[in-house]
């Protein structure tokens, strides 16, 4: 295939590879669909393909540099939330369009971002989840006495969700079990007299599991005209919320 | 009130740690969350919960857009932390609880209210985005990625 690029030492394959890698990292890190498409088109335009098209859903990226070129496809199996990576890819793409980076440099940097671990180790995340739970319990008009049990319970719940997700490749099940554990622990903490209001403790502790980012992204995608992505993300969020609700509901119906 | 200020700041920034937000964005996230929660509480006293959620979300969205442009990071990093406290988790929990207790009427009532609140959050976010874009067009600044 002849290279039609303005940049003579980068072939069309390299450019497609670069754009697909950028899109893949962003989509896996939980960026909005419109941002993924926008970034890929901008990068392609900066490298000499202003007519590039992409179609992105939460599970697949399709990308072509022009109408006559074949479409390249990339399947996304696993998605997490990593705003740091979104921000880094965004930064690389902006520098590329401002011509502060060449295609080869951008490719190298994207590779580093792709291989990098999450910004925070697991124990920091669990500690953060514990703090979040305690703070939310206070914010939702729970007493300070309830903050201590929710600190412990939300940490345990988040740790359970994280480790269970590594054991079973079924996120909804992990969230169901985690919220069940949260409900159970909250019940016993009130029974033992450590906490006062079970409702406030449960609401605070469940918050780290609530799919807030998914809901926000779903609506934004819908408003931006990405109907398929918006609806599938909404369904994802609904299932997560349903899993959490069922876990808590099970505890409430047992006792 | 001071306690609410502190806890909302901590909650918003620690939530951003859960979403792996960059370290240099955490303080701004906490700030957006704190302002939003304060506004929500103030509006909630004087008017309806839906109105309060809507108003707070619009302001959070505008603050996030401002931060996003001044720190050159995607808007989503800042808005997520601010939105999270407004997500009607408590109402959804109440609805679930009523269903379990076989009080379906109250359950549906709470459920519909939770749905309305999520709609208010969505509408607020979109409105703030539109306002931000209009502001940019008026100032004729080049749009940043």
Short mmCIF file of C-alpha atoms in Angstrom, two decimals:
data_model
loop_
_atom_site.label_atom_id
_atom_site.label_comp_id
_atom_site.label_asym_id
_atom_site.label_seq_id
_atom_site.Cartn_x
_atom_site.Cartn_y
_atom_site.Cartn_z
CA UNK A 1 0.00 0.00 0.00
CA UNK A 2 1.42 3.38 -0.97
CA UNK A 3 1.91 5.92 1.68
CA UNK A 4 -0.02 9.08 0.99
CA UNK A 5 1.11 10.69 4.21
CA UNK A 6 2.66 14.13 4.20
CA UNK A 7 5.19 12.75 6.64
CA UNK A 8 7.32 10.55 4.42
CA UNK A 9 8.85 8.27 7.07
CA UNK A 10 5.57 7.20 8.71
CA UNK A 11 3.43 4.78 6.76
CA UNK A 12 -0.34 4.65 6.83
CA UNK A 13 -0.13 1.52 8.99
CA UNK A 14 1.82 3.32 11.66
CA UNK A 15 -0.72 6.11 11.75
CA UNK A 16 -3.66 3.74 12.01
CA UNK A 17 -1.81 1.85 14.75
CA UNK A 18 -1.10 5.10 16.62
CA UNK A 19 -4.71 6.30 16.49
CA UNK A 20 -6.10 2.90 17.45
CA UNK A 21 -3.73 2.64 20.42
CA UNK A 22 -4.73 6.10 21.65
CA UNK A 23 -8.41 5.22 21.27
CA UNK A 24 -7.96 1.86 22.98
CA UNK A 25 -6.24 3.37 26.05
CA UNK A 26 -8.88 6.09 26.39
CA UNK A 27 -11.83 3.73 26.02
CA UNK A 28 -10.36 1.22 28.48
CA UNK A 29 -9.79 4.01 30.99
CA UNK A 30 -13.40 5.17 30.95
CA UNK A 31 -13.32 8.24 28.69
CA UNK A 32 -16.53 9.45 27.07
CA UNK A 33 -17.18 8.08 23.58
CA UNK A 34 -17.22 11.48 21.94
CA UNK A 35 -13.81 12.26 23.43
CA UNK A 36 -12.35 9.02 22.04
CA UNK A 37 -13.68 9.73 18.55
CA UNK A 38 -12.61 13.35 18.72
CA UNK A 39 -9.07 12.48 19.83
CA UNK A 40 -8.61 9.85 17.11
CA UNK A 41 -9.85 12.19 14.36
CA UNK A 42 -7.66 15.04 15.57
CA UNK A 43 -4.57 12.85 15.69
CA UNK A 44 -5.25 11.48 12.21
CA UNK A 45 -5.85 15.00 10.87
CA UNK A 46 -2.57 16.19 12.37
CA UNK A 47 -0.75 13.36 10.59
CA UNK A 48 -2.22 14.21 7.21
CA UNK A 49 -5.59 12.41 7.11
CA UNK A 50 -8.29 15.04 7.62
CA UNK A 51 -11.02 12.69 6.39
CA UNK A 52 -10.53 10.00 9.04
CA UNK A 53 -13.65 8.36 10.43
CA UNK A 54 -14.20 6.40 13.60
CA UNK A 55 -17.10 4.62 15.22
CA UNK A 56 -16.73 3.87 18.90
CA UNK A 57 -18.96 1.88 21.22
CA UNK A 58 -18.01 0.69 24.73
CA UNK A 59 -16.85 -2.66 23.31
CA UNK A 60 -15.34 -1.87 19.90
CA UNK A 61 -13.39 0.77 17.98
CA UNK A 62 -13.69 1.00 14.20
CA UNK A 63 -11.35 3.34 12.43
CA UNK A 64 -10.52 4.25 8.85
CA UNK A 65 -8.28 6.97 7.48
CA UNK A 66 -10.32 7.68 4.39
CA UNK A 67 -13.38 6.47 2.50
CA UNK A 68 -11.48 4.08 0.26
CA UNK A 69 -9.26 2.51 2.91
CA UNK A 70 -10.33 -0.68 4.69
CA UNK A 71 -11.73 -0.28 8.20
CA UNK A 72 -9.57 -1.41 11.10
CA UNK A 73 -11.26 -2.87 14.13
CA UNK A 74 -10.25 -3.17 17.77
CA UNK A 75 -12.17 -5.11 20.39
CA UNK A 76 -12.28 -3.81 23.97
CA UNK A 77 -13.00 -6.54 26.52
CA UNK A 78 -12.24 -4.98 29.86
CA UNK A 79 -12.93 -1.44 31.00
CA UNK A 80 -11.81 0.26 34.20
CA UNK A 81 -11.73 3.87 35.34
CA UNK A 82 -8.34 5.50 35.15
CA UNK A 83 -8.65 9.25 34.66
CA UNK A 84 -4.89 9.67 34.83
CA UNK A 85 -4.46 7.73 31.57
CA UNK A 86 -7.28 9.68 29.91
CA UNK A 87 -5.52 12.87 30.87
CA UNK A 88 -2.13 11.63 29.62
CA UNK A 89 -3.45 10.48 26.23
CA UNK A 90 -5.26 13.80 25.93
CA UNK A 91 -1.99 15.58 26.57
CA UNK A 92 -0.08 13.50 23.98
CA UNK A 93 -2.77 14.11 21.37
CA UNK A 94 -2.73 17.85 21.99
CA UNK A 95 1.06 18.00 21.63
CA UNK A 96 0.86 15.95 18.46
CA UNK A 97 -1.65 18.34 16.91
CA UNK A 98 0.48 21.31 17.98
CA UNK A 99 3.45 19.57 16.30
CA UNK A 100 5.51 19.43 19.47
CA UNK A 101 5.77 15.65 19.04
CA UNK A 102 6.44 13.48 16.00
CA UNK A 103 4.37 10.39 15.27
CA UNK A 104 7.18 8.09 16.43
CA UNK A 105 7.57 9.93 19.74
CA UNK A 106 3.83 9.90 20.31
CA UNK A 107 3.75 6.14 19.61
CA UNK A 108 6.53 5.56 22.14
CA UNK A 109 4.81 7.65 24.83
CA UNK A 110 1.47 5.96 24.26
CA UNK A 111 3.19 2.61 24.69
CA UNK A 112 4.52 3.71 28.06
CA UNK A 113 1.06 4.94 29.13
CA UNK A 114 -0.51 1.67 27.97
CA UNK A 115 1.90 -0.47 29.99
CA UNK A 116 1.78 1.71 33.11
CA UNK A 117 -0.01 0.47 36.21
CA UNK A 118 -2.80 2.46 37.89
CA UNK A 119 -1.78 5.72 39.49
CA UNK A 120 -2.51 4.49 43.00
CA UNK A 121 -1.72 1.10 44.59
CA UNK A 122 -4.61 -1.03 45.84
CA UNK A 123 -4.12 -0.21 49.52
CA UNK A 124 -4.32 3.53 48.82
CA UNK A 125 -7.57 2.92 46.94
CA UNK A 126 -9.00 0.88 49.80
CA UNK A 127 -8.00 3.59 52.28
CA UNK A 128 -9.58 6.20 50.00
CA UNK A 129 -12.77 4.15 49.79
CA UNK A 130 -12.85 3.87 53.60
CA UNK A 131 -12.49 7.64 53.98
CA UNK A 132 -15.12 8.26 51.29
CA UNK A 133 -17.61 6.01 53.08
CA UNK A 134 -17.06 7.71 56.43
CA UNK A 135 -17.38 11.19 54.92
CA UNK A 136 -20.55 10.32 53.04
CA UNK A 137 -22.12 8.93 56.18
CA UNK A 138 -21.55 12.30 57.87
CA UNK A 139 -22.71 14.22 54.78
CA UNK A 140 -25.98 12.31 54.66
CA UNK A 141 -26.73 13.58 58.16
CA UNK A 142 -25.44 10.57 60.01
CA UNK A 143 -23.86 11.19 63.41
CA UNK A 144 -20.12 11.27 64.01
CA UNK A 145 -20.55 8.07 65.99
CA UNK A 146 -21.58 6.33 62.78
CA UNK A 147 -18.49 7.55 60.93
CA UNK A 148 -16.13 5.08 62.61
CA UNK A 149 -18.03 1.90 61.71
CA UNK A 150 -18.56 3.18 58.16
CA UNK A 151 -14.84 3.84 57.85
CA UNK A 152 -14.14 0.16 58.50
CA UNK A 153 -17.16 -1.23 56.65
CA UNK A 154 -16.70 0.74 53.43
CA UNK A 155 -13.00 -0.18 53.35
CA UNK A 156 -13.92 -3.85 53.76
CA UNK A 157 -16.65 -3.60 51.14
CA UNK A 158 -14.41 -1.98 48.55
CA UNK A 159 -11.60 -4.48 49.24
CA UNK A 160 -14.09 -7.33 48.83
CA UNK A 161 -15.32 -5.91 45.51
CA UNK A 162 -11.74 -5.48 44.23
CA UNK A 163 -10.47 -8.93 45.20
CA UNK A 164 -13.65 -10.76 44.22
CA UNK A 165 -13.45 -9.15 40.81
CA UNK A 166 -9.99 -10.71 40.41
CA UNK A 167 -11.38 -14.12 41.34
CA UNK A 168 -14.54 -14.06 39.24
CA UNK A 169 -14.59 -12.36 35.84
CA UNK A 170 -18.12 -11.24 36.54
CA UNK A 171 -18.24 -7.70 37.88
CA UNK A 172 -21.90 -7.68 38.88
CA UNK A 173 -21.44 -10.73 41.10
CA UNK A 174 -18.47 -9.12 42.87
CA UNK A 175 -20.55 -5.99 43.51
CA UNK A 176 -23.49 -8.04 44.73
CA UNK A 177 -21.35 -9.93 47.27
CA UNK A 178 -19.58 -6.72 48.35
CA UNK A 179 -22.81 -4.89 49.05
CA UNK A 180 -24.15 -7.97 50.85
CA UNK A 181 -21.07 -7.88 53.10
CA UNK A 182 -21.58 -4.15 53.68
CA UNK A 183 -25.20 -4.69 54.69
CA UNK A 184 -24.31 -7.58 56.98
CA UNK A 185 -21.50 -5.68 58.73
CA UNK A 186 -23.68 -2.57 59.12
CA UNK A 187 -26.43 -4.68 60.71
CA UNK A 188 -24.03 -6.25 63.20
CA UNK A 189 -22.34 -2.95 64.03
CA UNK A 190 -25.71 -1.52 65.05
CA UNK A 191 -26.57 -4.72 66.91
CA UNK A 192 -23.29 -4.53 68.87
CA UNK A 193 -23.93 -0.87 69.68
CA UNK A 194 -20.95 0.54 67.73
CA UNK A 195 -23.12 2.37 65.24
CA UNK A 196 -26.50 3.99 65.71
CA UNK A 197 -28.35 4.25 62.40
CA UNK A 198 -27.99 1.31 60.03
CA UNK A 199 -29.50 3.24 57.07
CA UNK A 200 -26.93 6.03 57.20
CA UNK A 201 -24.03 3.61 57.50
CA UNK A 202 -25.20 1.52 54.55
CA UNK A 203 -25.83 4.52 52.27
CA UNK A 204 -22.41 5.99 53.04
CA UNK A 205 -20.58 2.70 52.59
CA UNK A 206 -22.27 1.79 49.32
CA UNK A 207 -21.27 5.09 47.67
CA UNK A 208 -17.77 3.94 46.53
CA UNK A 209 -19.48 1.15 44.55
CA UNK A 210 -22.20 3.33 42.99
CA UNK A 211 -21.69 3.73 39.21
CA UNK A 212 -21.66 7.52 39.21
CA UNK A 213 -19.17 7.96 36.38
CA UNK A 214 -21.05 5.47 34.19
CA UNK A 215 -24.34 7.31 34.62
CA UNK A 216 -22.75 10.67 33.86
CA UNK A 217 -20.97 9.30 30.79
CA UNK A 218 -24.09 7.53 29.56
CA UNK A 219 -26.12 10.73 29.55
CA UNK A 220 -23.34 12.79 27.99
CA UNK A 221 -22.95 10.23 25.21
CA UNK A 222 -26.69 10.24 24.58
CA UNK A 223 -26.75 14.04 24.40
CA UNK A 224 -23.75 14.07 22.05
CA UNK A 225 -25.64 11.78 19.66
CA UNK A 226 -23.81 8.52 20.46
CA UNK A 227 -27.02 6.63 21.00
CA UNK A 228 -25.62 3.08 21.03
CA UNK A 229 -22.86 3.91 23.52
CA UNK A 230 -25.17 5.93 25.72
CA UNK A 231 -27.77 3.21 26.00
CA UNK A 232 -25.27 0.40 26.58
CA UNK A 233 -23.47 2.38 29.26
CA UNK A 234 -26.82 3.17 30.85
CA UNK A 235 -27.67 -0.54 30.88
CA UNK A 236 -24.30 -1.27 32.47
CA UNK A 237 -24.94 1.33 35.17
CA UNK A 238 -28.45 0.00 35.77
CA UNK A 239 -27.17 -3.55 36.21
CA UNK A 240 -24.51 -2.37 38.67
CA UNK A 241 -27.07 -0.42 40.68
CA UNK A 242 -29.36 -3.44 40.59
CA UNK A 243 -26.57 -5.72 41.88
CA UNK A 244 -25.88 -3.35 44.78
CA UNK A 245 -29.59 -2.98 45.54
CA UNK A 246 -30.10 -6.73 45.55
CA UNK A 247 -27.15 -7.31 47.89
CA UNK A 248 -28.50 -4.77 50.38
CA UNK A 249 -32.07 -5.95 49.88
CA UNK A 250 -31.06 -9.51 50.71
CA UNK A 251 -29.65 -8.39 54.07
CA UNK A 252 -32.77 -6.34 54.79
CA UNK A 253 -35.06 -9.26 54.01
CA UNK A 254 -33.09 -11.76 56.10
CA UNK A 255 -33.19 -9.61 59.24
CA UNK B 1 -21.90 23.32 58.52
CA UNK B 2 -18.09 23.42 58.86
CA UNK B 3 -18.14 19.66 59.30
CA UNK B 4 -20.14 19.32 56.07
CA UNK B 5 -17.60 21.52 54.28
CA UNK B 6 -14.67 19.41 55.42
CA UNK B 7 -16.29 16.05 54.81
CA UNK B 8 -17.53 17.00 51.33
CA UNK B 9 -14.03 18.18 50.39
CA UNK B 10 -12.44 14.93 51.61
CA UNK B 11 -15.15 12.74 50.08
CA UNK B 12 -14.87 14.35 46.63
CA UNK B 13 -11.08 14.14 46.51
CA UNK B 14 -10.87 10.58 47.86
CA UNK B 15 -13.49 9.53 45.33
CA UNK B 16 -11.22 10.83 42.61
CA UNK B 17 -8.48 8.55 43.97
CA UNK B 18 -10.86 5.64 43.37
CA UNK B 19 -11.10 6.82 39.75
CA UNK B 20 -7.28 7.12 39.50
CA UNK B 21 -7.37 10.86 38.87
CA UNK B 22 -3.96 12.57 38.54
CA UNK B 23 -2.51 13.64 41.89
CA UNK B 24 -2.28 17.31 40.85
CA UNK B 25 -6.04 17.37 40.16
CA UNK B 26 -7.18 16.06 43.57
CA UNK B 27 -7.39 19.44 45.32
CA UNK B 28 -9.45 20.94 42.50
CA UNK B 29 -11.75 17.91 42.55
CA UNK B 30 -12.31 18.37 46.26
CA UNK B 31 -12.99 22.05 45.73
CA UNK B 32 -15.58 21.39 43.02
CA UNK B 33 -17.25 18.79 45.25
CA UNK B 34 -17.29 21.13 48.25
CA UNK B 35 -18.85 24.06 46.36
CA UNK B 36 -21.43 21.79 44.76
CA UNK B 37 -22.45 20.17 48.04
CA UNK B 38 -22.70 23.53 49.84
CA UNK B 39 -24.88 24.96 47.10
CA UNK B 40 -27.02 21.83 47.17
CA UNK B 41 -27.56 22.10 50.93
CA UNK B 42 -28.40 25.82 50.73
CA UNK B 43 -30.85 25.36 47.84
CA UNK B 44 -32.34 22.28 49.46
CA UNK B 45 -33.39 24.37 52.48
CA UNK B 46 -35.22 26.94 50.40
CA UNK B 47 -36.66 24.93 47.52
CA UNK B 48 -37.21 21.52 45.99
CA UNK B 49 -34.55 18.77 45.96
CA UNK B 50 -34.70 18.47 42.16
CA UNK B 51 -34.09 22.21 41.75
CA UNK B 52 -31.25 22.08 44.27
CA UNK B 53 -29.59 19.16 42.47
CA UNK B 54 -29.97 20.90 39.11
CA UNK B 55 -28.53 24.18 40.35
CA UNK B 56 -25.59 22.53 42.08
CA UNK B 57 -24.79 20.44 39.00
CA UNK B 58 -24.76 23.47 36.71
CA UNK B 59 -22.30 25.25 39.00
CA UNK B 60 -20.12 22.12 39.33
CA UNK B 61 -20.07 21.80 35.55
CA UNK B 62 -19.03 25.43 35.10
CA UNK B 63 -16.29 25.15 37.74
CA UNK B 64 -15.03 21.93 36.10
CA UNK B 65 -14.91 23.60 32.69
CA UNK B 66 -12.93 26.45 34.15
CA UNK B 67 -10.48 24.04 35.81
CA UNK B 68 -10.26 21.91 32.68
CA UNK B 69 -9.20 24.89 30.56
CA UNK B 70 -6.79 26.36 33.08
CA UNK B 71 -5.09 23.02 33.90
CA UNK B 72 -5.44 21.54 30.37
CA UNK B 73 -7.08 18.32 31.53
CA UNK B 74 -10.37 16.70 30.44
CA UNK B 75 -13.51 18.14 32.05
CA UNK B 76 -14.61 14.72 33.26
CA UNK B 77 -11.82 14.53 35.88
CA UNK B 78 -13.23 17.49 37.79
CA UNK B 79 -16.94 17.05 37.25
CA UNK B 80 -17.09 13.42 38.44
CA UNK B 81 -15.91 14.23 41.96
CA UNK B 82 -18.44 17.02 42.26
CA UNK B 83 -21.38 15.02 40.92
CA UNK B 84 -20.94 11.94 43.10
CA UNK B 85 -22.43 13.36 46.35
CA UNK B 86 -25.53 14.46 44.41
CA UNK B 87 -26.22 10.99 42.97
CA UNK B 88 -29.43 9.90 44.73
CA UNK B 89 -27.92 6.85 46.46
CA UNK B 90 -29.95 7.39 49.61
CA UNK B 91 -33.24 7.59 47.75
CA UNK B 92 -32.44 4.50 45.69
CA UNK B 93 -31.65 2.70 48.93
CA UNK B 94 -34.96 3.82 50.47
CA UNK B 95 -36.82 2.64 47.37
CA UNK B 96 -35.10 -0.76 47.54
CA UNK B 97 -35.91 -1.04 51.21
CA UNK B 98 -39.61 -0.33 50.68
CA UNK B 99 -39.77 -2.96 47.93
CA UNK B 100 -38.21 -5.50 50.27
CA UNK B 101 -40.74 -4.58 52.94
CA UNK B 102 -43.54 -5.14 50.40
CA UNK B 103 -44.51 -1.47 50.48
CA UNK B 104 -44.52 -1.17 46.70
CA UNK B 105 -46.33 2.17 46.49
CA UNK B 106 -43.76 4.03 48.57
CA UNK B 107 -41.01 2.12 46.77
CA UNK B 108 -42.15 3.32 43.37
CA UNK B 109 -42.56 6.84 44.72
CA UNK B 110 -38.95 6.92 45.96
CA UNK B 111 -37.74 5.22 42.78
CA UNK B 112 -39.38 7.81 40.53
CA UNK B 113 -37.89 10.59 42.63
CA UNK B 114 -34.43 9.04 42.29
CA UNK B 115 -34.95 8.87 38.53
CA UNK B 116 -35.97 12.55 38.43
CA UNK B 117 -32.85 13.51 40.38
CA UNK B 118 -30.59 11.63 37.96
CA UNK B 119 -32.35 13.46 35.14
CA UNK B 120 -31.67 16.76 36.91
CA UNK B 121 -27.96 15.91 37.19
CA UNK B 122 -27.80 15.05 33.51
CA UNK B 123 -29.65 18.20 32.45
CA UNK B 124 -27.43 20.34 34.69
CA UNK B 125 -24.26 18.88 33.20
CA UNK B 126 -25.43 19.42 29.65
CA UNK B 127 -26.58 22.97 30.39
CA UNK B 128 -23.22 23.88 31.91
CA UNK B 129 -21.45 22.43 28.87
CA UNK B 130 -23.65 24.44 26.50
CA UNK B 131 -23.10 27.59 28.57
CA UNK B 132 -19.34 27.00 28.49
CA UNK B 133 -19.36 26.56 24.73
CA UNK B 134 -21.46 29.69 24.23
CA UNK B 135 -19.07 31.64 26.41
CA UNK B 136 -16.15 30.42 24.30
CA UNK B 137 -17.88 31.28 21.03
CA UNK B 138 -18.62 34.75 22.30
CA UNK B 139 -15.05 35.27 23.34
CA UNK B 140 -13.96 33.72 20.02
CA UNK B 141 -11.25 31.65 21.64
CA UNK B 142 -10.01 28.64 19.68
CA UNK B 143 -11.57 25.46 21.06
CA UNK B 144 -9.11 23.23 22.86
CA UNK B 145 -9.21 19.44 22.65
#
